[in-house]
Amino acid sequence: MLASQGIVSAEDAAAILAGLDAIETEIAEGRFDFKIELEDIHMNIESRLAELIGPAAGRLHTARSRNDQVATDFKLWVRNALARLDADIKALQAALIAQAESHAATIMPGFTHLQLAQPVTFGHHLLAYVEMLGRDRARVVDAIGRAEDCPLGAAALAGSPYPIDRQAAATALGFARPSANSIDAVSDRDFALDYLATAAILAVHLSRFAEELVLWSSDQFAFVRLSDGFTTGSSIMPQKRNPDAAELVRAKTGRIVGDLNGLLIALKGLPLAYSKDMQEDKEPVFDAEDTLALSLAAMTCMVADMNVNADSMRLAADRGFVTATDLADWLVRALGLPFRQAHHVAGGLVKQAETRGVQLSDLTLDEFQAALPAIDRRVYDVLTVEASVASRMSEGGTAPARVREAVLAARARYL
């Protein structure tokens, strides 16, 4: 751009580009001699360029500042990191969708407050995480869209006196447009905060699923079994299979949330335009990127690798009177009771079954009719977990037919 605008000669531009290519190779191969007395990466490169091409190296810094150059470089890095993040989330979605398809009709207990609530299918439960991750990917797209302004050409803060073509520079670097305000261009780190905010929300989603894997793989639940690749034994208890990978994913969420908080606090109250405080922008972003890449890879492999114990899930779904809501709904649909009255009748029958130590389906018809004479034998048709799950045919519901539809829709939407 500088050459095309006549700001530097074509010969000097060619020499600078050739020298920079050589320096890039030296750095990639570990042969570049960084000198601490040269203050920073910029001065090291310019000094080495002078050794390679002579006085033309002095024109390298024309019409630019370290301020706009760093903002540009870092924004380019974050945009690439966001693209990598999207691909990693997509891989986890693919693993979840595959398991959901295999277990579209596998019955498990659903929970609220970690108490038995209503029966659902395991496939339906897994698809909930697919939707959460879909929102994470939408945030990634939004963050990329807000990082389309190129800071290069803002110089230190006031712009440049040279006849530069900022749109040409922005286009060459893959940005949509130059930044609109030179002060904002060098002081903006919203793109880094966008990345970290997206990362933090994603990490919270991963931690919720990791916690469920920890619970499900315990002897008390025994819903899934994780392989040796994602568990470790105890140093003294030979029977133990500790879900270490899931626990570490759960723990690393705090680290990523801390990265976001750290940068928010570093930027808080900074006057415009550039301050050295802003040098603290990179470590939290780099740390979050490394941590997320590892966590997503581990979670994707755990999902693909886990062995589902459908029998244990089905047995657990038979406990806790999980069809009580189905009973209340049947009283409304079949007998026309107001739901509040139906809820009261069903609650009384649950107490009776609990006192006898049986399930609702084990109550006799006489016991049902003692609670409400209008109840007939049709009531037994709604008291199995299979009937309960199959009845949830509303859009987004847990019925196996709906889950299979949702799998196809998720595949088309996300993969």
mmCIF file of C-alpha atoms in Angstrom:
data_model
loop_
_atom_site.group_PDB
_atom_site.id
_atom_site.type_symbol
_atom_site.label_atom_id
_atom_site.label_comp_id
_atom_site.label_asym_id
_atom_site.label_seq_id
_atom_site.Cartn_x
_atom_site.Cartn_y
_atom_site.Cartn_z
ATOM 1 C CA MET A 1 0.000 0.000 0.000
ATOM 2 C CA LEU A 2 2.799 2.393 0.880
ATOM 3 C CA ALA A 3 4.420 1.682 -2.478
ATOM 4 C CA SER A 4 1.191 1.971 -4.454
ATOM 5 C CA GLN A 5 0.534 5.343 -2.816
ATOM 6 C CA GLY A 6 4.033 6.529 -3.712
ATOM 7 C CA ILE A 7 5.012 6.899 -0.054
ATOM 8 C CA VAL A 8 7.951 4.489 -0.425
ATOM 9 C CA SER A 9 9.615 3.429 -3.671
ATOM 10 C CA ALA A 10 8.766 0.110 -5.314
ATOM 11 C CA GLU A 11 12.410 -0.960 -4.884
ATOM 12 C CA ASP A 12 12.424 -0.261 -1.143
ATOM 13 C CA ALA A 13 9.055 -1.985 -0.730
ATOM 14 C CA ALA A 14 10.335 -5.088 -2.509
ATOM 15 C CA ALA A 15 13.470 -5.159 -0.374
ATOM 16 C CA ILE A 16 11.479 -4.735 2.842
ATOM 17 C CA LEU A 17 9.075 -7.537 1.896
ATOM 18 C CA ALA A 18 11.916 -9.905 0.984
ATOM 19 C CA GLY A 19 13.704 -9.086 4.243
ATOM 20 C CA LEU A 20 10.563 -9.641 6.314
ATOM 21 C CA ASP A 21 9.996 -13.007 4.629
ATOM 22 C CA ALA A 22 13.544 -14.017 5.551
ATOM 23 C CA ILE A 23 13.023 -12.896 9.165
ATOM 24 C CA GLU A 24 9.758 -14.835 9.367
ATOM 25 C CA THR A 25 11.635 -17.968 8.316
ATOM 26 C CA GLU A 26 14.362 -17.351 10.884
ATOM 27 C CA ILE A 27 11.788 -16.985 13.672
ATOM 28 C CA ALA A 28 9.866 -20.085 12.551
ATOM 29 C CA GLU A 29 13.074 -22.122 12.518
ATOM 30 C CA GLY A 30 14.279 -20.788 15.882
ATOM 31 C CA ARG A 31 17.304 -19.047 14.370
ATOM 32 C CA PHE A 32 16.335 -15.449 15.141
ATOM 33 C CA ASP A 33 18.552 -13.741 17.695
ATOM 34 C CA PHE A 34 16.283 -11.709 19.980
ATOM 35 C CA LYS A 35 18.195 -8.959 21.781
ATOM 36 C CA ILE A 36 16.723 -7.689 25.037
ATOM 37 C CA GLU A 37 18.441 -4.335 24.711
ATOM 38 C CA LEU A 38 16.303 -3.596 21.630
ATOM 39 C CA GLU A 39 13.213 -3.211 23.847
ATOM 40 C CA ASP A 40 10.555 -5.120 21.918
ATOM 41 C CA ILE A 41 9.658 -7.302 18.962
ATOM 42 C CA HIS A 42 9.300 -4.295 16.645
ATOM 43 C CA MET A 43 12.796 -2.960 17.254
ATOM 44 C CA ASN A 44 14.284 -6.462 17.013
ATOM 45 C CA ILE A 45 12.732 -7.005 13.608
ATOM 46 C CA GLU A 46 13.666 -3.558 12.298
ATOM 47 C CA SER A 47 17.257 -4.020 13.501
ATOM 48 C CA ARG A 48 17.556 -7.405 11.807
ATOM 49 C CA LEU A 49 15.948 -6.012 8.669
ATOM 50 C CA ALA A 50 18.636 -3.313 8.547
ATOM 51 C CA GLU A 51 21.304 -6.028 8.726
ATOM 52 C CA LEU A 52 19.686 -7.797 5.776
ATOM 53 C CA ILE A 53 18.713 -4.942 3.426
ATOM 54 C CA GLY A 54 20.510 -1.832 4.690
ATOM 55 C CA PRO A 55 19.084 1.707 4.988
ATOM 56 C CA ALA A 56 15.759 0.826 3.306
ATOM 57 C CA ALA A 57 14.815 -0.871 6.597
ATOM 58 C CA GLY A 58 14.414 2.600 8.099
ATOM 59 C CA ARG A 59 11.283 3.048 5.965
ATOM 60 C CA LEU A 60 9.533 0.045 7.549
ATOM 61 C CA HIS A 61 7.803 2.098 10.214
ATOM 62 C CA THR A 62 6.511 4.785 7.851
ATOM 63 C CA ALA A 63 2.890 5.843 8.513
ATOM 64 C CA ARG A 64 2.439 3.440 11.389
ATOM 65 C CA SER A 65 2.888 3.210 15.162
ATOM 66 C CA ARG A 66 3.384 0.300 17.458
ATOM 67 C CA ASN A 67 -0.037 1.221 18.845
ATOM 68 C CA ASP A 68 -2.032 0.593 15.666
ATOM 69 C CA GLN A 69 0.252 -2.250 14.593
ATOM 70 C CA VAL A 70 -0.245 -4.192 17.848
ATOM 71 C CA ALA A 71 -3.991 -3.587 17.804
ATOM 72 C CA THR A 72 -4.116 -4.902 14.234
ATOM 73 C CA ASP A 73 -1.933 -7.932 14.893
ATOM 74 C CA PHE A 74 -3.817 -8.896 18.027
ATOM 75 C CA LYS A 75 -7.205 -8.461 16.363
ATOM 76 C CA LEU A 76 -6.054 -10.710 13.503
ATOM 77 C CA TRP A 77 -4.941 -13.324 16.034
ATOM 78 C CA VAL A 78 -8.246 -13.181 17.919
ATOM 79 C CA ARG A 79 -10.232 -13.512 14.686
ATOM 80 C CA ASN A 80 -8.275 -16.652 13.839
ATOM 81 C CA ALA A 81 -8.735 -17.955 17.394
ATOM 82 C CA LEU A 82 -12.488 -17.449 17.084
ATOM 83 C CA ALA A 83 -12.524 -19.457 13.852
ATOM 84 C CA ARG A 84 -10.615 -22.273 15.578
ATOM 85 C CA LEU A 85 -13.015 -22.124 18.503
ATOM 86 C CA ASP A 86 -16.026 -22.461 16.218
ATOM 87 C CA ALA A 87 -14.530 -25.595 14.647
ATOM 88 C CA ASP A 88 -13.831 -27.132 18.063
ATOM 89 C CA ILE A 89 -17.363 -26.446 19.312
ATOM 90 C CA LYS A 90 -18.782 -27.928 16.115
ATOM 91 C CA ALA A 91 -16.811 -31.145 16.718
ATOM 92 C CA LEU A 92 -18.328 -31.467 20.197
ATOM 93 C CA GLN A 93 -21.802 -30.858 18.785
ATOM 94 C CA ALA A 94 -21.221 -33.627 16.240
ATOM 95 C CA ALA A 95 -20.271 -36.090 18.995
ATOM 96 C CA LEU A 96 -23.338 -35.139 21.059
ATOM 97 C CA ILE A 97 -25.675 -35.439 18.073
ATOM 98 C CA ALA A 98 -24.308 -38.893 17.231
ATOM 99 C CA GLN A 99 -24.911 -40.111 20.789
ATOM 100 C CA ALA A 100 -28.346 -38.470 20.858
ATOM 101 C CA GLU A 101 -29.325 -40.338 17.707
ATOM 102 C CA SER A 102 -28.218 -43.637 19.232
ATOM 103 C CA HIS A 103 -30.197 -42.936 22.400
ATOM 104 C CA ALA A 104 -33.295 -41.192 21.056
ATOM 105 C CA ALA A 105 -35.467 -43.716 22.935
ATOM 106 C CA THR A 106 -33.203 -44.465 25.904
ATOM 107 C CA ILE A 107 -35.222 -43.516 28.975
ATOM 108 C CA MET A 108 -33.611 -41.755 31.916
ATOM 109 C CA PRO A 109 -34.943 -39.704 34.815
ATOM 110 C CA GLY A 110 -35.067 -35.975 34.280
ATOM 111 C CA PHE A 111 -34.177 -33.768 37.215
ATOM 112 C CA THR A 112 -35.038 -30.399 38.663
ATOM 113 C CA HIS A 113 -33.175 -29.283 41.793
ATOM 114 C CA LEU A 114 -31.258 -32.568 41.259
ATOM 115 C CA GLN A 115 -34.441 -34.329 42.416
ATOM 116 C CA LEU A 116 -36.280 -36.885 40.293
ATOM 117 C CA ALA A 117 -38.782 -34.959 38.186
ATOM 118 C CA GLN A 118 -40.111 -36.550 34.979
ATOM 119 C CA PRO A 119 -38.800 -39.239 32.636
ATOM 120 C CA VAL A 120 -36.989 -38.015 29.535
ATOM 121 C CA THR A 121 -34.781 -39.631 26.932
ATOM 122 C CA PHE A 122 -31.009 -39.515 27.085
ATOM 123 C CA GLY A 123 -30.915 -38.275 23.499
ATOM 124 C CA HIS A 124 -33.160 -35.353 24.440
ATOM 125 C CA HIS A 125 -30.888 -34.498 27.374
ATOM 126 C CA LEU A 126 -27.785 -34.495 25.168
ATOM 127 C CA LEU A 127 -29.473 -32.297 22.578
ATOM 128 C CA ALA A 128 -29.955 -29.652 25.260
ATOM 129 C CA TYR A 129 -26.179 -29.230 25.256
ATOM 130 C CA VAL A 130 -26.150 -29.072 21.460
ATOM 131 C CA GLU A 131 -28.438 -26.040 21.686
ATOM 132 C CA MET A 132 -26.287 -24.425 24.376
ATOM 133 C CA LEU A 133 -23.233 -24.894 22.184
ATOM 134 C CA GLY A 134 -25.176 -23.491 19.239
ATOM 135 C CA ARG A 135 -25.635 -20.255 21.136
ATOM 136 C CA ASP A 136 -21.901 -20.282 21.902
ATOM 137 C CA ARG A 137 -21.183 -20.545 18.180
ATOM 138 C CA ALA A 138 -23.586 -17.674 17.506
ATOM 139 C CA ARG A 139 -21.590 -15.585 19.988
ATOM 140 C CA VAL A 140 -18.423 -16.538 18.106
ATOM 141 C CA VAL A 141 -19.955 -15.302 14.859
ATOM 142 C CA ASP A 142 -21.073 -12.084 16.542
ATOM 143 C CA ALA A 143 -17.583 -11.529 17.948
ATOM 144 C CA ILE A 144 -15.998 -12.007 14.527
ATOM 145 C CA GLY A 145 -18.501 -9.555 13.054
ATOM 146 C CA ARG A 146 -17.558 -6.922 15.613
ATOM 147 C CA ALA A 147 -13.871 -7.368 14.783
ATOM 148 C CA GLU A 148 -14.158 -6.285 11.146
ATOM 149 C CA ASP A 149 -12.616 -2.836 11.636
ATOM 150 C CA CYS A 150 -8.909 -2.543 10.821
ATOM 151 C CA PRO A 151 -6.887 -0.310 13.191
ATOM 152 C CA LEU A 152 -3.885 -0.003 10.851
ATOM 153 C CA GLY A 153 -3.379 3.594 9.791
ATOM 154 C CA ALA A 154 -4.587 5.109 13.043
ATOM 155 C CA ALA A 155 -0.894 5.458 13.962
ATOM 156 C CA ALA A 156 -0.264 6.429 17.595
ATOM 157 C CA LEU A 157 -3.740 7.929 18.124
ATOM 158 C CA ALA A 158 -4.295 10.867 15.749
ATOM 159 C CA GLY A 159 -4.058 9.284 12.307
ATOM 160 C CA SER A 160 -1.357 9.742 9.687
ATOM 161 C CA PRO A 161 -0.191 12.783 7.659
ATOM 162 C CA TYR A 162 0.753 10.488 4.756
ATOM 163 C CA PRO A 163 -1.666 9.848 1.859
ATOM 164 C CA ILE A 164 -2.331 6.245 2.939
ATOM 165 C CA ASP A 165 -5.128 4.069 1.581
ATOM 166 C CA ARG A 166 -6.597 2.536 4.712
ATOM 167 C CA GLN A 167 -9.281 0.591 2.849
ATOM 168 C CA ALA A 168 -6.627 -1.099 0.707
ATOM 169 C CA ALA A 169 -4.692 -2.091 3.834
ATOM 170 C CA ALA A 170 -7.856 -3.350 5.525
ATOM 171 C CA THR A 171 -8.843 -5.402 2.475
ATOM 172 C CA ALA A 172 -5.360 -6.895 2.128
ATOM 173 C CA LEU A 173 -5.503 -8.051 5.758
ATOM 174 C CA GLY A 174 -9.000 -9.543 5.472
ATOM 175 C CA PHE A 175 -10.915 -6.836 7.321
ATOM 176 C CA ALA A 176 -14.130 -5.343 6.005
ATOM 177 C CA ARG A 177 -13.180 -1.707 6.547
ATOM 178 C CA PRO A 178 -10.801 0.662 8.365
ATOM 179 C CA SER A 179 -11.723 1.768 11.870
ATOM 180 C CA ALA A 180 -13.788 4.949 11.913
ATOM 181 C CA ASN A 181 -11.928 6.763 14.707
ATOM 182 C CA SER A 182 -8.168 6.737 15.218
ATOM 183 C CA ILE A 183 -8.368 7.158 19.003
ATOM 184 C CA ASP A 184 -10.834 4.295 19.356
ATOM 185 C CA ALA A 185 -8.745 2.152 16.990
ATOM 186 C CA VAL A 186 -5.703 2.049 19.274
ATOM 187 C CA SER A 187 -7.555 1.995 22.610
ATOM 188 C CA ASP A 188 -10.189 -0.621 21.727
ATOM 189 C CA ARG A 189 -9.816 -4.084 23.202
ATOM 190 C CA ASP A 190 -13.483 -5.008 22.978
ATOM 191 C CA PHE A 191 -12.563 -7.767 20.541
ATOM 192 C CA ALA A 192 -10.436 -9.402 23.245
ATOM 193 C CA LEU A 193 -13.237 -9.011 25.788
ATOM 194 C CA ASP A 194 -15.689 -10.462 23.263
ATOM 195 C CA TYR A 195 -13.458 -13.500 22.903
ATOM 196 C CA LEU A 196 -13.099 -13.943 26.650
ATOM 197 C CA ALA A 197 -16.805 -13.387 27.356
ATOM 198 C CA THR A 198 -17.678 -15.986 24.728
ATOM 199 C CA ALA A 199 -15.037 -18.294 26.179
ATOM 200 C CA ALA A 200 -16.321 -17.840 29.727
ATOM 201 C CA ILE A 201 -19.941 -18.640 28.826
ATOM 202 C CA LEU A 202 -18.792 -21.660 26.821
ATOM 203 C CA ALA A 203 -16.638 -22.817 29.727
ATOM 204 C CA VAL A 204 -19.640 -22.588 32.050
ATOM 205 C CA HIS A 205 -21.597 -24.788 29.635
ATOM 206 C CA LEU A 206 -18.743 -27.291 29.553
ATOM 207 C CA SER A 207 -18.559 -27.293 33.350
ATOM 208 C CA ARG A 208 -22.266 -28.108 33.643
ATOM 209 C CA PHE A 209 -21.878 -31.097 31.345
ATOM 210 C CA ALA A 210 -18.646 -32.121 33.061
ATOM 211 C CA GLU A 211 -20.458 -32.127 36.405
ATOM 212 C CA GLU A 212 -23.144 -34.392 34.964
ATOM 213 C CA LEU A 213 -20.492 -36.781 33.677
ATOM 214 C CA VAL A 214 -18.999 -36.870 37.167
ATOM 215 C CA LEU A 215 -22.407 -37.667 38.652
ATOM 216 C CA TRP A 216 -23.457 -40.118 35.949
ATOM 217 C CA SER A 217 -20.221 -42.095 36.179
ATOM 218 C CA SER A 218 -20.521 -42.519 39.964
ATOM 219 C CA ASP A 219 -21.711 -45.792 41.467
ATOM 220 C CA GLN A 220 -24.769 -44.005 42.835
ATOM 221 C CA PHE A 221 -25.933 -43.157 39.300
ATOM 222 C CA ALA A 222 -24.052 -45.624 37.063
ATOM 223 C CA PHE A 223 -25.583 -44.037 33.964
ATOM 224 C CA VAL A 224 -22.342 -43.932 31.947
ATOM 225 C CA ARG A 225 -18.900 -45.471 32.099
ATOM 226 C CA LEU A 226 -15.839 -43.512 31.037
ATOM 227 C CA SER A 227 -12.891 -45.395 29.615
ATOM 228 C CA ASP A 228 -9.411 -45.624 31.111
ATOM 229 C CA GLY A 229 -8.325 -42.823 28.798
ATOM 230 C CA PHE A 230 -10.395 -40.338 30.804
ATOM 231 C CA THR A 231 -10.255 -41.815 34.288
ATOM 232 C CA THR A 232 -7.559 -42.692 36.796
ATOM 233 C CA GLY A 233 -7.341 -45.077 39.687
ATOM 234 C CA SER A 234 -6.667 -44.387 43.331
ATOM 235 C CA SER A 235 -3.203 -44.757 44.782
ATOM 236 C CA ILE A 236 -4.566 -46.975 47.578
ATOM 237 C CA MET A 237 -8.110 -48.028 46.535
ATOM 238 C CA PRO A 238 -7.891 -50.454 43.613
ATOM 239 C CA GLN A 239 -11.617 -50.338 42.841
ATOM 240 C CA LYS A 240 -11.699 -46.615 42.064
ATOM 241 C CA ARG A 241 -12.276 -45.066 38.618
ATOM 242 C CA ASN A 242 -11.992 -41.321 39.115
ATOM 243 C CA PRO A 243 -13.440 -39.132 36.304
ATOM 244 C CA ASP A 244 -10.363 -36.897 36.225
ATOM 245 C CA ALA A 245 -10.843 -35.458 32.734
ATOM 246 C CA ALA A 246 -14.389 -34.297 33.505
ATOM 247 C CA GLU A 247 -13.282 -32.867 36.839
ATOM 248 C CA LEU A 248 -10.471 -30.909 35.196
ATOM 249 C CA VAL A 249 -12.814 -29.490 32.549
ATOM 250 C CA ARG A 250 -15.110 -28.432 35.398
ATOM 251 C CA ALA A 251 -12.228 -26.811 37.274
ATOM 252 C CA LYS A 252 -10.731 -24.959 34.320
ATOM 253 C CA THR A 253 -13.906 -22.922 33.994
ATOM 254 C CA GLY A 254 -12.740 -20.840 36.944
ATOM 255 C CA ARG A 255 -9.498 -20.134 35.151
ATOM 256 C CA ILE A 256 -11.248 -18.895 32.007
ATOM 257 C CA VAL A 257 -13.726 -16.767 33.960
ATOM 258 C CA GLY A 258 -10.693 -15.359 35.798
ATOM 259 C CA ASP A 259 -9.083 -14.463 32.473
ATOM 260 C CA LEU A 260 -12.168 -12.435 31.553
ATOM 261 C CA ASN A 261 -12.301 -10.731 34.936
ATOM 262 C CA GLY A 262 -8.591 -9.933 34.811
ATOM 263 C CA LEU A 263 -8.820 -8.095 31.507
ATOM 264 C CA LEU A 264 -12.015 -6.272 32.482
ATOM 265 C CA ILE A 265 -10.274 -4.970 35.576
ATOM 266 C CA ALA A 266 -7.106 -4.061 33.669
ATOM 267 C CA LEU A 267 -9.134 -1.958 31.225
ATOM 268 C CA LYS A 268 -11.417 -0.407 33.845
ATOM 269 C CA GLY A 269 -10.933 3.351 34.112
ATOM 270 C CA LEU A 270 -8.200 3.678 31.471
ATOM 271 C CA PRO A 271 -8.175 7.135 29.875
ATOM 272 C CA LEU A 272 -7.967 7.330 26.083
ATOM 273 C CA ALA A 273 -5.992 6.522 24.085
ATOM 274 C CA TYR A 274 -3.203 3.983 24.707
ATOM 275 C CA SER A 275 -1.711 3.064 28.075
ATOM 276 C CA LYS A 276 0.850 0.379 28.852
ATOM 277 C CA ASP A 277 -1.804 -1.352 30.984
ATOM 278 C CA MET A 278 -3.188 -2.653 27.701
ATOM 279 C CA GLN A 279 -0.171 -4.893 27.301
ATOM 280 C CA GLU A 280 -1.947 -7.148 29.802
ATOM 281 C CA ASP A 281 -4.522 -8.011 27.136
ATOM 282 C CA LYS A 282 -2.706 -10.938 25.564
ATOM 283 C CA GLU A 283 -1.874 -13.364 28.362
ATOM 284 C CA PRO A 284 -5.495 -13.945 29.451
ATOM 285 C CA VAL A 285 -6.646 -14.434 25.861
ATOM 286 C CA PHE A 286 -3.795 -16.824 25.065
ATOM 287 C CA ASP A 287 -4.443 -18.721 28.295
ATOM 288 C CA ALA A 288 -8.176 -18.992 27.618
ATOM 289 C CA GLU A 289 -7.542 -20.204 24.077
ATOM 290 C CA ASP A 290 -5.140 -22.932 25.219
ATOM 291 C CA THR A 291 -7.425 -23.984 28.063
ATOM 292 C CA LEU A 292 -10.551 -24.103 25.920
ATOM 293 C CA ALA A 293 -8.865 -26.068 23.140
ATOM 294 C CA LEU A 294 -7.815 -28.727 25.651
ATOM 295 C CA SER A 295 -11.181 -28.779 27.419
ATOM 296 C CA LEU A 296 -13.165 -29.068 24.199
ATOM 297 C CA ALA A 297 -10.938 -31.828 22.868
ATOM 298 C CA ALA A 298 -11.282 -33.786 26.110
ATOM 299 C CA MET A 299 -15.048 -33.320 26.241
ATOM 300 C CA THR A 300 -15.512 -34.317 22.598
ATOM 301 C CA CYS A 301 -13.539 -37.506 23.104
ATOM 302 C CA MET A 302 -15.373 -38.341 26.349
ATOM 303 C CA VAL A 303 -18.763 -37.970 24.666
ATOM 304 C CA ALA A 304 -17.776 -40.143 21.721
ATOM 305 C CA ASP A 305 -16.133 -42.717 23.987
ATOM 306 C CA MET A 306 -18.616 -43.016 26.876
ATOM 307 C CA ASN A 307 -20.487 -46.265 27.388
ATOM 308 C CA VAL A 308 -24.157 -45.654 28.241
ATOM 309 C CA ASN A 309 -25.842 -47.946 30.778
ATOM 310 C CA ALA A 310 -29.417 -47.848 29.479
ATOM 311 C CA ASP A 311 -30.621 -50.435 32.015
ATOM 312 C CA SER A 312 -29.413 -48.358 34.945
ATOM 313 C CA MET A 313 -31.021 -45.234 33.519
ATOM 314 C CA ARG A 314 -34.320 -47.049 32.992
ATOM 315 C CA LEU A 315 -34.279 -48.454 36.525
ATOM 316 C CA ALA A 316 -33.631 -45.010 37.992
ATOM 317 C CA ALA A 317 -36.566 -43.613 36.019
ATOM 318 C CA ASP A 318 -38.901 -45.993 37.848
ATOM 319 C CA ARG A 319 -38.147 -44.382 41.188
ATOM 320 C CA GLY A 320 -39.567 -41.257 42.752
ATOM 321 C CA PHE A 321 -43.106 -41.241 41.312
ATOM 322 C CA VAL A 322 -41.912 -39.586 38.118
ATOM 323 C CA THR A 323 -45.266 -40.176 36.375
ATOM 324 C CA ALA A 324 -47.213 -38.118 38.938
ATOM 325 C CA THR A 325 -47.441 -35.222 36.489
ATOM 326 C CA ASP A 326 -48.748 -37.607 33.833
ATOM 327 C CA LEU A 327 -51.469 -38.649 36.272
ATOM 328 C CA ALA A 328 -52.445 -35.025 36.883
ATOM 329 C CA ASP A 329 -52.411 -34.272 33.155
ATOM 330 C CA TRP A 330 -54.626 -37.323 32.479
ATOM 331 C CA LEU A 331 -57.154 -36.152 35.074
ATOM 332 C CA VAL A 332 -57.320 -32.862 33.186
ATOM 333 C CA ARG A 333 -57.512 -34.372 29.705
ATOM 334 C CA ALA A 334 -59.721 -37.393 30.358
ATOM 335 C CA LEU A 335 -61.928 -36.192 33.220
ATOM 336 C CA GLY A 336 -61.959 -32.451 32.686
ATOM 337 C CA LEU A 337 -60.617 -31.477 36.120
ATOM 338 C CA PRO A 338 -59.005 -28.059 36.557
ATOM 339 C CA PHE A 339 -55.267 -28.600 36.734
ATOM 340 C CA ARG A 340 -54.973 -27.313 40.297
ATOM 341 C CA GLN A 341 -57.547 -29.850 41.499
ATOM 342 C CA ALA A 342 -55.876 -32.587 39.445
ATOM 343 C CA HIS A 343 -52.539 -31.658 41.011
ATOM 344 C CA HIS A 344 -54.082 -31.993 44.476
ATOM 345 C CA VAL A 345 -55.613 -35.416 43.708
ATOM 346 C CA ALA A 346 -52.370 -36.710 42.198
ATOM 347 C CA GLY A 347 -50.411 -35.442 45.206
ATOM 348 C CA GLY A 348 -52.693 -37.348 47.565
ATOM 349 C CA LEU A 349 -52.247 -40.548 45.562
ATOM 350 C CA VAL A 350 -48.462 -40.085 45.627
ATOM 351 C CA LYS A 351 -48.609 -39.857 49.437
ATOM 352 C CA GLN A 352 -50.671 -43.018 49.563
ATOM 353 C CA ALA A 353 -48.245 -44.915 47.339
ATOM 354 C CA GLU A 354 -45.315 -43.594 49.351
ATOM 355 C CA THR A 355 -46.930 -44.782 52.583
ATOM 356 C CA ARG A 356 -47.452 -48.259 51.122
ATOM 357 C CA GLY A 357 -43.949 -48.334 49.626
ATOM 358 C CA VAL A 358 -45.199 -48.919 46.057
ATOM 359 C CA GLN A 359 -45.270 -47.030 42.760
ATOM 360 C CA LEU A 360 -48.358 -45.223 41.505
ATOM 361 C CA SER A 361 -49.006 -47.980 38.995
ATOM 362 C CA ASP A 362 -49.188 -50.492 41.879
ATOM 363 C CA LEU A 363 -52.185 -48.789 43.485
ATOM 364 C CA THR A 364 -55.464 -50.629 43.005
ATOM 365 C CA LEU A 365 -58.354 -49.168 41.068
ATOM 366 C CA ASP A 366 -60.302 -49.020 44.333
ATOM 367 C CA GLU A 367 -57.572 -46.840 45.832
ATOM 368 C CA PHE A 368 -57.653 -44.533 42.812
ATOM 369 C CA GLN A 369 -61.437 -44.294 42.954
ATOM 370 C CA ALA A 370 -61.368 -43.615 46.678
ATOM 371 C CA ALA A 371 -59.454 -40.461 45.797
ATOM 372 C CA LEU A 372 -61.719 -39.626 42.843
ATOM 373 C CA PRO A 373 -64.622 -41.895 41.868
ATOM 374 C CA ALA A 374 -64.495 -40.899 38.199
ATOM 375 C CA ILE A 375 -61.075 -42.508 37.690
ATOM 376 C CA ASP A 376 -61.263 -45.682 35.576
ATOM 377 C CA ARG A 377 -58.832 -48.314 34.296
ATOM 378 C CA ARG A 378 -57.511 -46.011 31.585
ATOM 379 C CA VAL A 379 -55.400 -44.382 34.267
ATOM 380 C CA TYR A 380 -52.936 -47.267 34.155
ATOM 381 C CA ASP A 381 -52.138 -46.467 30.513
ATOM 382 C CA VAL A 382 -50.418 -43.214 31.510
ATOM 383 C CA LEU A 383 -48.488 -44.443 34.521
ATOM 384 C CA THR A 384 -45.547 -46.098 32.761
ATOM 385 C CA VAL A 385 -42.416 -44.130 31.995
ATOM 386 C CA GLU A 386 -42.605 -45.277 28.372
ATOM 387 C CA ALA A 387 -46.089 -43.801 28.029
ATOM 388 C CA SER A 388 -44.965 -40.632 29.767
ATOM 389 C CA VAL A 389 -42.031 -40.098 27.438
ATOM 390 C CA ALA A 390 -44.003 -41.010 24.316
ATOM 391 C CA SER A 391 -46.724 -38.503 25.196
ATOM 392 C CA ARG A 392 -44.369 -35.503 25.217
ATOM 393 C CA MET A 393 -44.901 -34.774 21.535
ATOM 394 C CA SER A 394 -44.969 -30.989 21.782
ATOM 395 C CA GLU A 395 -42.349 -29.219 19.674
ATOM 396 C CA GLY A 396 -39.028 -29.528 21.454
ATOM 397 C CA GLY A 397 -40.370 -32.346 23.642
ATOM 398 C CA THR A 398 -38.703 -35.558 24.753
ATOM 399 C CA ALA A 399 -40.810 -38.109 22.827
ATOM 400 C CA PRO A 400 -38.455 -40.384 20.850
ATOM 401 C CA ALA A 401 -40.109 -39.354 17.583
ATOM 402 C CA ARG A 402 -39.462 -35.709 18.403
ATOM 403 C CA VAL A 403 -35.878 -36.462 19.425
ATOM 404 C CA ARG A 404 -35.197 -38.156 16.090
ATOM 405 C CA GLU A 405 -36.607 -35.117 14.308
ATOM 406 C CA ALA A 406 -34.457 -32.856 16.493
ATOM 407 C CA VAL A 407 -31.339 -34.869 15.629
ATOM 408 C CA LEU A 408 -31.957 -34.332 11.918
ATOM 409 C CA ALA A 409 -32.673 -30.647 12.470
ATOM 410 C CA ALA A 410 -29.556 -30.157 14.619
ATOM 411 C CA ARG A 411 -27.405 -31.890 12.021
ATOM 412 C CA ALA A 412 -28.742 -29.612 9.294
ATOM 413 C CA ARG A 413 -28.412 -26.490 11.445
ATOM 414 C CA TYR A 414 -25.012 -27.017 13.005
ATOM 415 C CA LEU A 415 -22.924 -29.554 11.076
#
